[in-house]
Short mmCIF file of C-alpha atoms in Angstrom, two decimals:
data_model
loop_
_atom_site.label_atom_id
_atom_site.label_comp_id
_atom_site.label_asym_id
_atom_site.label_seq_id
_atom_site.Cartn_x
_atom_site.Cartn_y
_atom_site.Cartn_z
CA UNK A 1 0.00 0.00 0.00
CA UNK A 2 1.14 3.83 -0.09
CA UNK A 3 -0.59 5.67 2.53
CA UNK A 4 -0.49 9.62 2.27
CA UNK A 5 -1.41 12.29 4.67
CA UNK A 6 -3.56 14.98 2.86
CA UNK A 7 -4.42 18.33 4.35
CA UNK A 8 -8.28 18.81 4.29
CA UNK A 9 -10.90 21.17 5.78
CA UNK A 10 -11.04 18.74 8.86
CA UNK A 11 -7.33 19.09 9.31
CA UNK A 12 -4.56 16.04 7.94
CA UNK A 13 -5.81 13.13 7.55
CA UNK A 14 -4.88 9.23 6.17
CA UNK A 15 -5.28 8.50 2.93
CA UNK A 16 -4.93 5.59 1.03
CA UNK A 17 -3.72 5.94 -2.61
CA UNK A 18 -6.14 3.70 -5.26
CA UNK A 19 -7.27 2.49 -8.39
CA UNK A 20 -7.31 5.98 -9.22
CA UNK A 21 -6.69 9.24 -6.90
CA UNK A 22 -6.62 8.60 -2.82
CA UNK A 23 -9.10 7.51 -0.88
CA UNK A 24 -9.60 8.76 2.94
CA UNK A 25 -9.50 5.71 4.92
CA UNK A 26 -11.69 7.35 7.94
CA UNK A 27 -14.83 8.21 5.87
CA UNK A 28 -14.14 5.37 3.66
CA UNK A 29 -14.46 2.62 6.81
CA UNK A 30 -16.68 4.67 9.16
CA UNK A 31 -13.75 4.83 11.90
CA UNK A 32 -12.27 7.59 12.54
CA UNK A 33 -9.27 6.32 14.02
CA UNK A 34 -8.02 5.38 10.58
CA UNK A 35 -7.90 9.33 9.92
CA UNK A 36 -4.18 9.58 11.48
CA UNK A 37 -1.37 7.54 10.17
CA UNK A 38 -0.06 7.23 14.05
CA UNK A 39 -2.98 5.05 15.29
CA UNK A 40 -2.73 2.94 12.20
CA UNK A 41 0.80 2.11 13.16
CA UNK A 42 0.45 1.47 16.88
CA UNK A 43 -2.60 -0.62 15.66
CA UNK A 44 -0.39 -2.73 13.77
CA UNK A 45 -1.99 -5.28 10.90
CA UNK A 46 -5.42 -5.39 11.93
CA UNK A 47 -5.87 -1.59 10.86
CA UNK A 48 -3.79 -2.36 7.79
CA UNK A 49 -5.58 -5.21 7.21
CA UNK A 50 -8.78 -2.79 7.47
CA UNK A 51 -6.75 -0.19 4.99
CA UNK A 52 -6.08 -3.07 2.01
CA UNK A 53 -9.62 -3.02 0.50
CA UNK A 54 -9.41 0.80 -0.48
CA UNK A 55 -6.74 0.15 -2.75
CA UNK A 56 -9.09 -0.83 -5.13
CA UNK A 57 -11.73 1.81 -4.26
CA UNK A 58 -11.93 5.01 -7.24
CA UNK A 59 -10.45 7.90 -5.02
CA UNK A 60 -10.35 11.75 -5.78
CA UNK A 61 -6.94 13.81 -7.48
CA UNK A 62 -5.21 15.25 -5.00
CA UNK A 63 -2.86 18.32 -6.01
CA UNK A 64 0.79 18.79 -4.85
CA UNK A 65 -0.65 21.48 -2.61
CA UNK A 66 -2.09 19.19 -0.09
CA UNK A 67 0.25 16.81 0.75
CA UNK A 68 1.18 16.98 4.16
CA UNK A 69 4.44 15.37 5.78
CA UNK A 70 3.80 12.24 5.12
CA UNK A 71 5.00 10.96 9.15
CA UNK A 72 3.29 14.24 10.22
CA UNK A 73 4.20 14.33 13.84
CA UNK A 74 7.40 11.72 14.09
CA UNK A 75 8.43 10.75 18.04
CA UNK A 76 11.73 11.49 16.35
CA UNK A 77 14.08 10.92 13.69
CA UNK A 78 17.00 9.08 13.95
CA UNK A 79 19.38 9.81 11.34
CA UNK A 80 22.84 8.02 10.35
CA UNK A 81 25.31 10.32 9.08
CA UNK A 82 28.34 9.36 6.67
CA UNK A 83 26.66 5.90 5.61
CA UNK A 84 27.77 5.69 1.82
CA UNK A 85 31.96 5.92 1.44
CA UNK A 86 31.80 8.32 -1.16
CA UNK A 87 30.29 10.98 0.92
CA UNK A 88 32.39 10.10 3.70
CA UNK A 89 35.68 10.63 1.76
CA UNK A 90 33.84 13.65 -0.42
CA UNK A 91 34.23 15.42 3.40
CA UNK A 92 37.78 14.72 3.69
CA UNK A 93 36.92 11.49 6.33
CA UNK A 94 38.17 8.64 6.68
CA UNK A 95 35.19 5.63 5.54
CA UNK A 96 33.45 4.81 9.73
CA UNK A 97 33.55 1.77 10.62
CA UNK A 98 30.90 2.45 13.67
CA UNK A 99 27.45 4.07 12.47
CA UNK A 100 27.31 7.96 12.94
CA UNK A 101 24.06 8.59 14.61
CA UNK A 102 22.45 11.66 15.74
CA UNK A 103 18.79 12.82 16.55
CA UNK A 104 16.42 15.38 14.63
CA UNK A 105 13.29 16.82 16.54
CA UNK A 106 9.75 16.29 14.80
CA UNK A 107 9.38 20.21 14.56
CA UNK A 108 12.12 19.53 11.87
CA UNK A 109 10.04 17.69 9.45
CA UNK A 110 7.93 19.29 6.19
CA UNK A 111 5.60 18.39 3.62
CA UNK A 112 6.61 16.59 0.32
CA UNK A 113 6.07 20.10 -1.84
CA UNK A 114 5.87 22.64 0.67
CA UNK A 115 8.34 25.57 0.54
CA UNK A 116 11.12 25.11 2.16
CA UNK A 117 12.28 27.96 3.90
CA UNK A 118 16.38 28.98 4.19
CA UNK A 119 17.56 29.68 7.40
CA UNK A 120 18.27 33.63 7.71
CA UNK A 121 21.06 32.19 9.74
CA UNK A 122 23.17 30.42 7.34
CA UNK A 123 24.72 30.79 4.28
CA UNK A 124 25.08 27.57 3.61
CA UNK A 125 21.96 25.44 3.84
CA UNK A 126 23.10 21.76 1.95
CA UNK A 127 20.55 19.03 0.54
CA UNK A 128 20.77 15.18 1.37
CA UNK A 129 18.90 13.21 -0.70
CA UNK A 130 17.69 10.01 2.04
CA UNK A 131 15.32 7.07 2.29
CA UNK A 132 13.83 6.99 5.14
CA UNK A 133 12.38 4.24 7.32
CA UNK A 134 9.12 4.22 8.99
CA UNK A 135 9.01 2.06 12.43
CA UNK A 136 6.00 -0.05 12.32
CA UNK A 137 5.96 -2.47 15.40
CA UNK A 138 9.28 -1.32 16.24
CA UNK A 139 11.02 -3.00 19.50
CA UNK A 140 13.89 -3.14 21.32
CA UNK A 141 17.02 -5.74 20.16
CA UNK A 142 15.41 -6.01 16.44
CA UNK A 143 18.19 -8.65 14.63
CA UNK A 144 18.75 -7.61 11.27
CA UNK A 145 16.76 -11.15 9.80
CA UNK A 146 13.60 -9.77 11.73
CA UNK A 147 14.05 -5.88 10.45
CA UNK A 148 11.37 -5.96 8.30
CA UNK A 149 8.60 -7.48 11.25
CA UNK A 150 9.15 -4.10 12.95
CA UNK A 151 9.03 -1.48 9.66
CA UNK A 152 5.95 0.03 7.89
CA UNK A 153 7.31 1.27 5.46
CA UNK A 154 9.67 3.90 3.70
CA UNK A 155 9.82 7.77 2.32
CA UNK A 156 11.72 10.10 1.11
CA UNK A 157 13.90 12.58 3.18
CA UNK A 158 15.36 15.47 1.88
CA UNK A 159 18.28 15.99 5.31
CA UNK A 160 18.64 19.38 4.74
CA UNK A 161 21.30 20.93 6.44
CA UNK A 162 23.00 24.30 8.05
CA UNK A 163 26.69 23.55 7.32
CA UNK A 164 28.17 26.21 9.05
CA UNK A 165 25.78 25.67 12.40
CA UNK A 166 26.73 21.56 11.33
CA UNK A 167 30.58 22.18 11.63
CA UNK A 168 30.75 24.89 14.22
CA UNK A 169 30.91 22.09 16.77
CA UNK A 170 31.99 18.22 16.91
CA UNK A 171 28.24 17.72 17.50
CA UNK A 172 25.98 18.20 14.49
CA UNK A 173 22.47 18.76 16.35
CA UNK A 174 22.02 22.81 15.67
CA UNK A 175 23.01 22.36 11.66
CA UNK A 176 20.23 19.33 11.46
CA UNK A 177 17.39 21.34 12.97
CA UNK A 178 16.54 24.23 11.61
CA UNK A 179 12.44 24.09 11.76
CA UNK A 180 10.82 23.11 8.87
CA UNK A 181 14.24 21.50 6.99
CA UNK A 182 13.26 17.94 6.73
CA UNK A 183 10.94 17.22 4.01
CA UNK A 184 9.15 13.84 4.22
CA UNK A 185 7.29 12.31 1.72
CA UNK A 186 5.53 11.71 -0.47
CA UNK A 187 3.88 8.66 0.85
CA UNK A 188 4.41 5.73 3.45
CA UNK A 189 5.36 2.96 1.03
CA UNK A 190 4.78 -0.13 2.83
CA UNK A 191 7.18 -2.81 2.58
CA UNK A 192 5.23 -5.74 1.05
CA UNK A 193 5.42 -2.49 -2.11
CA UNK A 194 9.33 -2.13 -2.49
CA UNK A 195 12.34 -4.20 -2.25
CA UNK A 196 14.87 -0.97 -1.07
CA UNK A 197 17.86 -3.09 -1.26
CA UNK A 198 19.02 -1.66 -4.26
CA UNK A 199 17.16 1.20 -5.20
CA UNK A 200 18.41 4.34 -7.21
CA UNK A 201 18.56 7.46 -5.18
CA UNK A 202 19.10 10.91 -6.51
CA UNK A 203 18.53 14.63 -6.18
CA UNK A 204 18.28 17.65 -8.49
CA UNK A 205 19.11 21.39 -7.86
CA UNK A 206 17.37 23.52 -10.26
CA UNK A 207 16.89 20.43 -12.92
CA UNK A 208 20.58 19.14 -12.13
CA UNK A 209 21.59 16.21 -11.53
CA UNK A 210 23.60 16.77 -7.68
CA UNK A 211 23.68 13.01 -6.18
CA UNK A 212 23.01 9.87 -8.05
CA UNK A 213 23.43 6.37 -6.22
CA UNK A 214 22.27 3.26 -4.66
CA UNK A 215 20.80 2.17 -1.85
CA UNK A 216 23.01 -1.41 -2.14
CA UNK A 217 26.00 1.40 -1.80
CA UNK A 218 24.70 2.21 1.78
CA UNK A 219 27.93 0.81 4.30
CA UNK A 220 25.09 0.34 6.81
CA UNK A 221 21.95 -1.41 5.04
CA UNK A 222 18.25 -0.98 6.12
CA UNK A 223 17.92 -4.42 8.37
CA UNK A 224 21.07 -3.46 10.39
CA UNK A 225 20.24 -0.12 10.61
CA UNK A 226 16.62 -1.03 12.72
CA UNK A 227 19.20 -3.23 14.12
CA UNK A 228 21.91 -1.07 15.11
CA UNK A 229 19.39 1.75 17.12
CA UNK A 230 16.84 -0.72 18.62
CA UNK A 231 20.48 -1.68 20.34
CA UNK A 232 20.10 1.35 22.58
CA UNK A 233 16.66 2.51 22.60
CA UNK A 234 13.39 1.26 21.96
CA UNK A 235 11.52 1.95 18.23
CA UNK A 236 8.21 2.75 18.55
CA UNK A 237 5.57 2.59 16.12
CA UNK A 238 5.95 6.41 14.02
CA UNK A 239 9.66 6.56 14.40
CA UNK A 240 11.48 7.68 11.18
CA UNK A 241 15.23 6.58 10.91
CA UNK A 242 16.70 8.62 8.07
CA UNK A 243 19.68 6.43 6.58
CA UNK A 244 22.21 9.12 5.20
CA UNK A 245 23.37 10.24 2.17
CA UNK A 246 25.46 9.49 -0.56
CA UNK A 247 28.36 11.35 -2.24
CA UNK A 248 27.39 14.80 -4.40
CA UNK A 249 26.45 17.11 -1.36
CA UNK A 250 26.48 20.84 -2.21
CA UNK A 251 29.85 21.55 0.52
CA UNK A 252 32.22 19.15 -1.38
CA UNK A 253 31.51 20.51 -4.69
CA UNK A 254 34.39 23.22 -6.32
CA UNK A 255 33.09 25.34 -6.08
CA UNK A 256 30.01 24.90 -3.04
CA UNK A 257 27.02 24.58 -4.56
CA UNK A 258 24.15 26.00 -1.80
CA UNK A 259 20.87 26.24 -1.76
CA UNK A 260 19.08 29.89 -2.07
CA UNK A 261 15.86 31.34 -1.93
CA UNK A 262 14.26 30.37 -5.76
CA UNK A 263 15.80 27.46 -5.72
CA UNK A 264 14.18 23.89 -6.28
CA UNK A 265 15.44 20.80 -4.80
CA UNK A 266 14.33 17.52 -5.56
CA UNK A 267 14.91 14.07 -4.20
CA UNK A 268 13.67 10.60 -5.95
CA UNK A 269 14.19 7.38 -4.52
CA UNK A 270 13.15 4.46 -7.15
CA UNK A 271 9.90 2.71 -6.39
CA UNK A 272 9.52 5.39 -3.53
CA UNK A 273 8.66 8.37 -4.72
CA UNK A 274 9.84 11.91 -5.59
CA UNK A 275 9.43 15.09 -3.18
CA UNK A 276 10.43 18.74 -4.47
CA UNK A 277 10.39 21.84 -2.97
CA UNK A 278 11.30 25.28 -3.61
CA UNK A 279 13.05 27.59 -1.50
CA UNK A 280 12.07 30.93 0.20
CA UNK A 281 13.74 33.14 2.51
CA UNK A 282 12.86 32.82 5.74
CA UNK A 283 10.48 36.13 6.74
CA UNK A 284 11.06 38.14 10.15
CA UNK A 285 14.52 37.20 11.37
CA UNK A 286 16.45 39.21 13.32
CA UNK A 287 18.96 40.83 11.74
CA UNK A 288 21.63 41.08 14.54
CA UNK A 289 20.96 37.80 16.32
CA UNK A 290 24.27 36.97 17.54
CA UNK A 291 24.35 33.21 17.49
CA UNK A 292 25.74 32.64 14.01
CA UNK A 293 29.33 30.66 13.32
CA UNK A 294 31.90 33.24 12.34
CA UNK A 295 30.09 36.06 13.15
CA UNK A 296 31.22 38.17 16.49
CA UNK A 297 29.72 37.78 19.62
#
């Protein structure tokens, strides 16, 4: 199935995309739990189950416009950094041999074709092109052979990033959560759809071809990944783990290659989906705020 969240005069709600169009799976079923994407999840296969039959149902268009985030309100988003060895080495690093983890907040994430908007405070504001994981039944000590039990399904993630705020620090936190940098999206592709072992996975700056890859070229693969956090903390159903990057980024390029207001980015992962979104400045930031990296304090 691919499940979208669509914004509509009753606020976002769960659709399921059909024979034609998307269909909403609360008015569809006559339960409105099915309207939110989160209870479908922590109800595991017996709402999915419930979901299946509207696949085949005629649904209504649905414009780029109303797409929401497709994981509208994550728990969080746990992200591996470095995790193809081009884009290690492209950043003058050696290739890790120990994932690179670190956490986004769910106030980071946007909508598949929503604007996104540049941080006043950088001047270097990088795309990522990801595929992300949704957690399904999630868990704690997931092997990699029982990865897939505990997934939904998968998106794309555009990891936009501050690289000035990223490097200012040996901790990458401020640079990876800028509100509103994370689109998500389109739709929640559930696994029983896609085989993402070896997927193509690009992006595009203003038509251009930026990054252009394989998820097979990934040093840490989907299964281990659910593996590697469910190690140290418990996944829980709505959890997105983004899975890194690969090798194009806009800071290793000669010359940098940023991303300004005007701009459109777009990310495609095969069998996936493709987001896009163009960028704006960002409106009614102070102009002498005084946390910025190089600037005097």
């Amino acid at each position: 199935m691919r499940l979208a969240t669509i914004a509509t005069p009753d606020g976002p709600r769960l659709h399921v995309r059909a024979r034609s169009g998307y269909v909403d799976a609360a008015g569809a079923t006559g339960d409105p739990r099915l309207s939110s994407l989160q209870y479908v999840l922590e109800a595991g296969l017996s709402a999915m189950d419930a979901l299946r039959p509207l696949q085949e149902a005629e649904g209504r268009s649905v414009s780029e416009a109303e797409f929401a985030s497709a994981v509208p309100a994550p728990r969080r988003i746990l992200c591996l950094g470095l995790n193809y060895g081009e884009h290690a080495l492209e950043g003058g690093r050696e290739i890790p041999t120990w994932p690179d983890a670190f956490v986004r907040g769910a106030d980071s994430v946007l909508g598949p074709y929503a604007d996104l908007v540049k941080p006043a405070l950088t001047d270097r504001f990088d795309y990522e092109a990801e595929l992300g994981i949704v957690i399904g039944a999630g868990g704690r000590y997931i092997t990699a052979a029982k990865a897939l039990d505990a997934i939904a399904g998968f998106v794309v993630v555009n990891d936009a990033s501050a690289r000035d705020w990223q490097r200012a620090a040996t901790q990458w936190t401020a640079g990876k959560n800028f509100e509103g940098s994370m689109p998500i999206g389109p739709e929640v592709v559930t696994t029983d759809e896609v085989d993402v072992s070896d997927l193509a996975i690009s992006s595009k700056l203003n038509g251009q071809v930026m990054q252009s890859a394989r998820t097979s070229q990934m040093l840490v693969d989907v299964p281990s990944a659910v593996e590697f956090f469910s190690s140290f903390t418990r996944l829980a159903p709505g959890d997105v783990i983004a899975t890194g990057t690969p090798g194009g980024v806009g800071f290793a390029r000669t010359p940098p290659v940023w991303m300004h207001p005007g701009d459109v980015i777009e990310v495609t992962v095969e069998g996936v989906g493709t987001i896009r979104n163009r960028l704006v400045a960002e409106p009614g930031a102070p102009g002498d705020w005084r946390w910025r990296p190089g600037a005097p304090r």
